[in-house]
Amino acid sequence: MILWILLLLLILVVFGFGFAVQALWWVAAVLLVLWIAGFAMRGRGGGRRYGRSRG
């Protein structure tokens, strides 16, 4: 009986880990697209100016 409970807990942990890894892959893909889009937008609009303007 204890062996079955341990086996079910192991299955739940592995399933949870697999789901978390899959979710992290989706988050990484979205961030990559946003990062590339940021480079494209910055290329069109010119460079950003950091700091305060003097004048």
mmCIF file of C-alpha atoms in Angstrom:
data_model
loop_
_atom_site.group_PDB
_atom_site.id
_atom_site.type_symbol
_atom_site.label_atom_id
_atom_site.label_comp_id
_atom_site.label_asym_id
_atom_site.label_seq_id
_atom_site.Cartn_x
_atom_site.Cartn_y
_atom_site.Cartn_z
ATOM 1 C CA MET A 1 0.000 0.000 0.000
ATOM 2 C CA ILE A 2 2.830 2.398 0.880
ATOM 3 C CA LEU A 3 4.522 1.489 -2.384
ATOM 4 C CA TRP A 4 1.425 2.529 -4.372
ATOM 5 C CA ILE A 5 1.230 5.861 -2.554
ATOM 6 C CA LEU A 6 4.911 6.536 -3.221
ATOM 7 C CA LEU A 7 4.442 5.587 -6.869
ATOM 8 C CA LEU A 8 1.474 7.951 -7.227
ATOM 9 C CA LEU A 9 3.416 10.752 -5.545
ATOM 10 C CA LEU A 10 6.331 10.149 -7.911
ATOM 11 C CA ILE A 11 3.990 10.290 -10.915
ATOM 12 C CA LEU A 12 2.474 13.557 -9.661
ATOM 13 C CA VAL A 13 5.912 15.108 -9.127
ATOM 14 C CA VAL A 14 7.148 14.068 -12.575
ATOM 15 C CA PHE A 15 3.939 15.322 -14.219
ATOM 16 C CA GLY A 16 4.182 18.632 -12.347
ATOM 17 C CA PHE A 17 7.831 19.045 -13.328
ATOM 18 C CA GLY A 18 7.048 18.282 -16.967
ATOM 19 C CA PHE A 19 4.208 20.808 -16.987
ATOM 20 C CA ALA A 20 6.431 23.480 -15.395
ATOM 21 C CA VAL A 21 9.180 22.894 -17.956
ATOM 22 C CA GLN A 22 6.649 23.101 -20.805
ATOM 23 C CA ALA A 23 5.250 26.355 -19.396
ATOM 24 C CA LEU A 24 8.773 27.788 -19.071
ATOM 25 C CA TRP A 25 9.465 26.956 -22.724
ATOM 26 C CA TRP A 26 6.351 28.911 -23.761
ATOM 27 C CA VAL A 27 7.375 31.869 -21.586
ATOM 28 C CA ALA A 28 10.881 31.791 -23.080
ATOM 29 C CA ALA A 29 9.461 31.727 -26.620
ATOM 30 C CA VAL A 30 7.200 34.725 -25.927
ATOM 31 C CA LEU A 31 10.068 36.682 -24.372
ATOM 32 C CA LEU A 32 12.277 35.899 -27.373
ATOM 33 C CA VAL A 33 9.631 37.242 -29.754
ATOM 34 C CA LEU A 34 9.236 40.404 -27.664
ATOM 35 C CA TRP A 35 13.013 40.859 -27.534
ATOM 36 C CA ILE A 36 13.327 40.560 -31.328
ATOM 37 C CA ALA A 37 10.371 42.917 -31.802
ATOM 38 C CA GLY A 38 12.089 45.411 -29.498
ATOM 39 C CA PHE A 39 15.196 45.345 -31.658
ATOM 40 C CA ALA A 40 13.094 45.886 -34.782
ATOM 41 C CA MET A 41 11.227 48.839 -33.267
ATOM 42 C CA ARG A 42 14.414 50.433 -31.978
ATOM 43 C CA GLY A 43 16.031 50.043 -35.400
ATOM 44 C CA ARG A 44 13.210 51.964 -37.086
ATOM 45 C CA GLY A 45 12.766 54.731 -34.548
ATOM 46 C CA GLY A 46 16.412 55.437 -33.903
ATOM 47 C CA GLY A 47 18.386 54.781 -30.764
ATOM 48 C CA ARG A 48 17.098 55.477 -27.304
ATOM 49 C CA ARG A 49 18.617 58.335 -25.388
ATOM 50 C CA TYR A 50 19.672 57.513 -21.893
ATOM 51 C CA GLY A 51 20.144 60.156 -19.246
ATOM 52 C CA ARG A 52 18.851 63.686 -19.089
ATOM 53 C CA SER A 53 19.090 66.075 -21.976
ATOM 54 C CA ARG A 54 21.179 69.164 -21.299
ATOM 55 C CA GLY A 55 19.842 72.291 -22.757
#
